[in-house]
Structure formats: C-alpha cells, structure tokens
Short mmCIF file of C-alpha atoms in Angstrom, two decimals:
data_model
loop_
_atom_site.label_atom_id
_atom_site.label_comp_id
_atom_site.label_asym_id
_atom_site.label_seq_id
_atom_site.Cartn_x
_atom_site.Cartn_y
_atom_site.Cartn_z
CA MET A 1 0.06 0.04 -0.09
CA THR A 2 1.45 3.51 -0.91
CA TYR A 3 1.59 6.42 1.17
CA THR A 4 -0.50 9.15 -0.56
CA ASP A 5 0.19 12.75 -0.70
CA LYS A 6 -3.26 13.36 0.91
CA GLU A 7 -2.19 11.01 3.86
CA LYS A 8 1.09 12.94 4.05
CA LYS A 9 -0.46 16.28 4.15
CA SER A 10 -2.95 15.06 6.71
CA HIS A 11 0.02 14.00 8.87
CA ILE A 12 1.86 17.06 8.46
CA SER A 13 -1.16 19.18 9.57
CA GLU A 14 -1.44 17.05 12.56
CA ILE A 15 2.08 17.65 13.52
CA GLN A 16 1.74 21.24 12.88
CA GLN A 17 -1.51 21.41 14.87
CA PHE A 18 0.30 19.60 17.96
CA LEU A 19 3.13 22.17 17.62
CA ARG A 20 0.58 25.14 17.51
CA THR A 21 -1.12 23.77 20.75
CA ILE A 22 2.00 23.39 22.42
CA SER A 23 3.10 26.88 21.57
CA PHE A 24 0.22 28.24 23.68
CA TYR A 25 1.72 26.21 26.73
CA ASN A 26 5.44 26.70 25.85
CA GLY A 27 6.49 30.09 24.44
CA ALA A 28 9.89 28.53 23.25
CA VAL A 29 7.75 26.93 20.40
CA PRO A 30 6.70 29.31 17.92
CA GLN A 31 3.20 29.35 16.59
CA ILE A 32 2.61 28.20 13.21
CA ILE A 33 -0.52 27.84 10.97
CA PRO A 34 -1.26 24.29 10.06
CA ASP A 35 -1.10 24.20 6.20
CA GLY A 36 0.07 20.53 5.51
CA VAL A 37 3.29 21.76 3.99
CA TYR A 38 6.56 20.80 5.80
CA GLY A 39 8.42 23.92 4.97
CA ALA A 40 10.64 26.23 6.55
CA GLU A 41 8.29 27.34 9.50
CA THR A 42 7.52 23.78 10.39
CA VAL A 43 11.31 22.88 10.44
CA ASN A 44 12.02 25.88 12.62
CA ALA A 45 9.13 24.98 15.06
CA VAL A 46 10.03 21.19 15.25
CA ARG A 47 13.84 22.40 16.05
CA ALA A 48 12.50 24.69 18.68
CA PHE A 49 10.29 21.92 20.11
CA GLN A 50 13.35 19.62 20.11
CA SER A 51 15.55 22.07 21.58
CA ALA A 52 12.93 22.92 24.31
CA TYR A 53 12.42 19.28 25.48
CA GLY A 54 16.18 17.87 25.17
CA LEU A 55 15.95 16.02 21.94
CA PRO A 56 18.43 16.01 19.13
CA VAL A 57 17.85 19.23 17.05
CA THR A 58 17.24 17.89 13.50
CA GLY A 59 13.99 19.50 12.43
CA GLU A 60 12.52 16.19 11.49
CA VAL A 61 10.08 14.31 13.38
CA ASP A 62 11.58 10.88 14.32
CA GLU A 63 9.98 8.19 16.51
CA ASN A 64 11.43 9.91 19.69
CA THR A 65 10.35 13.47 18.51
CA TRP A 66 6.82 12.11 17.80
CA ASN A 67 6.27 10.44 21.09
CA LYS A 68 7.43 13.59 23.05
CA LEU A 69 5.14 15.80 20.78
CA ALA A 70 2.19 13.71 21.44
CA GLY A 71 2.64 13.59 25.12
CA GLU A 72 3.37 17.41 25.34
CA TYR A 73 0.28 18.03 23.14
CA ILE A 74 -2.02 16.04 25.67
CA LYS A 75 -0.62 18.12 28.66
CA ALA A 76 -0.94 21.47 26.58
CA LEU A 77 -4.74 20.46 25.94
CA GLU A 78 -4.92 20.11 29.74
CA PHE A 79 -3.30 23.39 30.32
CA ILE A 80 -5.28 25.55 27.69
CA SER A 81 -8.64 23.93 28.36
CA GLU A 82 -11.45 25.82 29.79
CA PRO A 83 -11.98 25.00 33.32
CA MET A 84 -14.51 22.26 33.93
CA GLY A 85 -17.90 23.33 35.47
CA ILE A 86 -19.42 21.82 38.48
CA GLN A 87 -23.19 20.81 38.92
CA PRO A 88 -24.02 21.55 42.68
CA LEU A 89 -27.69 21.04 41.93
CA PRO A 90 -29.03 17.69 41.35
CA ASN A 91 -31.20 17.24 38.13
CA ASP A 92 -33.82 15.51 40.19
CA GLY A 93 -36.11 18.32 40.71
CA ASN A 94 -34.53 19.50 44.05
CA THR A 95 -34.31 23.15 44.81
CA LEU A 96 -32.51 25.39 47.15
CA SER A 97 -34.89 27.13 49.60
CA PRO A 98 -34.93 28.59 53.30
CA GLY A 99 -33.47 26.00 55.51
CA SER A 100 -31.34 24.45 52.87
CA SER A 101 -27.62 24.07 53.53
CA GLY A 102 -24.47 23.03 52.18
CA ALA A 103 -21.84 23.63 49.51
CA ALA A 104 -24.52 24.54 46.87
CA VAL A 105 -25.74 27.29 49.30
CA ILE A 106 -22.34 28.58 49.84
CA MET A 107 -21.79 28.92 46.02
CA LEU A 108 -25.21 30.52 45.46
CA GLN A 109 -24.14 33.09 48.47
CA ALA A 110 -20.83 33.71 46.95
CA MET A 111 -22.33 34.67 43.48
CA LEU A 112 -24.93 36.74 45.09
CA ALA A 113 -22.37 38.37 47.35
CA GLU A 114 -20.27 39.28 44.12
CA LEU A 115 -23.36 40.39 42.20
CA SER A 116 -24.45 42.77 44.97
CA SER A 117 -21.08 44.83 44.36
CA ALA A 118 -22.08 44.99 40.62
CA PHE A 119 -25.78 45.72 40.89
CA ALA A 120 -27.08 48.11 43.43
CA ASN A 121 -30.65 46.48 43.70
CA ILE A 122 -29.11 43.29 44.79
CA ARG A 123 -28.50 43.01 48.41
CA PRO A 124 -25.33 42.12 49.75
CA THR A 125 -25.34 38.72 51.56
CA ASP A 126 -23.38 36.87 54.05
CA ILE A 127 -21.59 33.61 53.06
CA THR A 128 -22.92 31.09 55.73
CA GLY A 129 -23.95 27.86 53.98
CA HIS A 130 -27.32 28.37 55.34
CA PHE A 131 -30.09 29.61 52.97
CA SER A 132 -31.54 32.69 54.94
CA LYS A 133 -34.59 34.75 54.72
CA ASP A 134 -32.42 37.48 53.07
CA ASN A 135 -31.49 34.96 50.43
CA GLU A 136 -35.09 34.01 49.73
CA ASN A 137 -35.92 37.85 49.43
CA THR A 138 -32.89 38.39 47.06
CA VAL A 139 -33.95 35.31 44.82
CA LYS A 140 -37.64 36.49 44.82
CA PHE A 141 -36.55 39.93 43.60
CA MET A 142 -34.27 38.20 40.90
CA GLN A 143 -37.25 36.05 39.81
CA THR A 144 -39.48 38.92 39.61
CA VAL A 145 -36.96 40.72 37.35
CA TRP A 146 -36.63 37.93 34.97
CA GLY A 147 -40.43 37.37 34.81
CA MET A 148 -40.37 34.19 36.83
CA PRO A 149 -42.94 33.36 39.66
CA PRO A 150 -41.40 34.60 42.87
CA SER A 151 -41.13 31.21 44.83
CA GLY A 152 -37.89 32.24 46.59
CA GLU A 153 -36.46 28.79 45.71
CA VAL A 154 -33.44 28.30 43.30
CA ASP A 155 -34.23 25.43 40.77
CA VAL A 156 -31.72 24.37 37.95
CA CYS A 157 -33.33 27.23 35.58
CA LEU A 158 -32.74 29.95 38.15
CA TRP A 159 -29.47 28.50 39.21
CA ASN A 160 -28.25 28.65 35.41
CA ARG A 161 -29.59 32.35 34.81
CA ILE A 162 -27.49 33.30 38.24
CA VAL A 163 -24.43 31.54 37.05
CA ASP A 164 -24.66 33.20 33.67
CA LEU A 165 -25.11 36.64 35.09
CA PHE A 166 -22.34 35.98 37.39
CA ASN A 167 -20.10 34.81 34.69
CA ASN A 168 -20.83 37.70 32.43
CA GLU A 169 -19.95 40.15 35.20
CA ALA A 170 -16.69 38.24 35.93
CA ALA A 171 -15.71 38.27 32.35
CA ASN A 172 -16.41 41.97 32.01
CA ASN A 173 -14.41 42.82 35.25
CA MET A 174 -11.27 40.68 34.80
#
C-alpha cells in the first residue's frame, strides 16, 4: 500500500496542530499555522520543540520526537482547556430554599455577594452555607425581574440564570 500525498499532508497538518497547541503552553515553540506543508516554518518549530524538550535538534520528526510531541500535546490541551464546570444542584427536581444548607448554598451566596457589588438592587449577603430569609428575598427579587414566579426557591433554571449573570460580570471585570 502506498503512502498518498493526501495522507502525508494530513500527517503534517497533525504535527503542525500539535506544535501550535504546544506553543500556547510553551512559548519557546513558535506558533505556526497548520497548512500541511513541511516547509521552513514547520522545520523551525520542530527544531525549537526539540531544543526545548532535550531532543536532538534535527528539524525532522522521528519516533522519539513524535512520542514527545504527542505527550506534550496532551499536556498542552489540559493546560489551555476551559475550566470544568461543577453541577452543585441535582437534576432530580430538588431546589435550594430557606433552610437548605451545604456547598450549593455557599456557591449561591458567593455569587450573590459578588453580584451585589455590581448591581445596586441586589442586596449584599453573608456567606454562611445556610439559605436565609435574606437569600429568599433576593431570589424572589431576581425571579420577579426575570419574569419568573417569585417562589424564593432556586431550581436548575434559576441557578443557570444566576451563574450566567455571574459569569458575564466576572468576564467584564477581569
């Protein structure tokens, strides 16, 4: 079976993508645009990679370079990925309401505390881990603003709206 030009170009593109991803993780590796052509930019990026990782600097991808490249690519993906989200509320219809306590309440209170510094009409809240009457009133206010029935309880739908507002504020203030 012959090695086609299409397969060769695909493999070169893969090497280039690995190098590009690693460049976000390790500034010693120059950023290149994957184009499937093993030209001067790719040779220079491979050399920089080999130098940065203690490999013989040849500009060619041999088995040792490939193995290190693949391993560092995996590390780089972990480094540059978005943080994983957490799901503090079960999807079984449970809600947070007065009397609730625990980690989900702490997270809710932390978000409300931060939002209160950005929005004058959201009252500051203490982070106690216990869903208080003040939390209930703040939740009712937010539900009213968003056109939801003011139950004072936080279900998954309201939780997601609060998280979205919190994330938008965090993104704008970083």
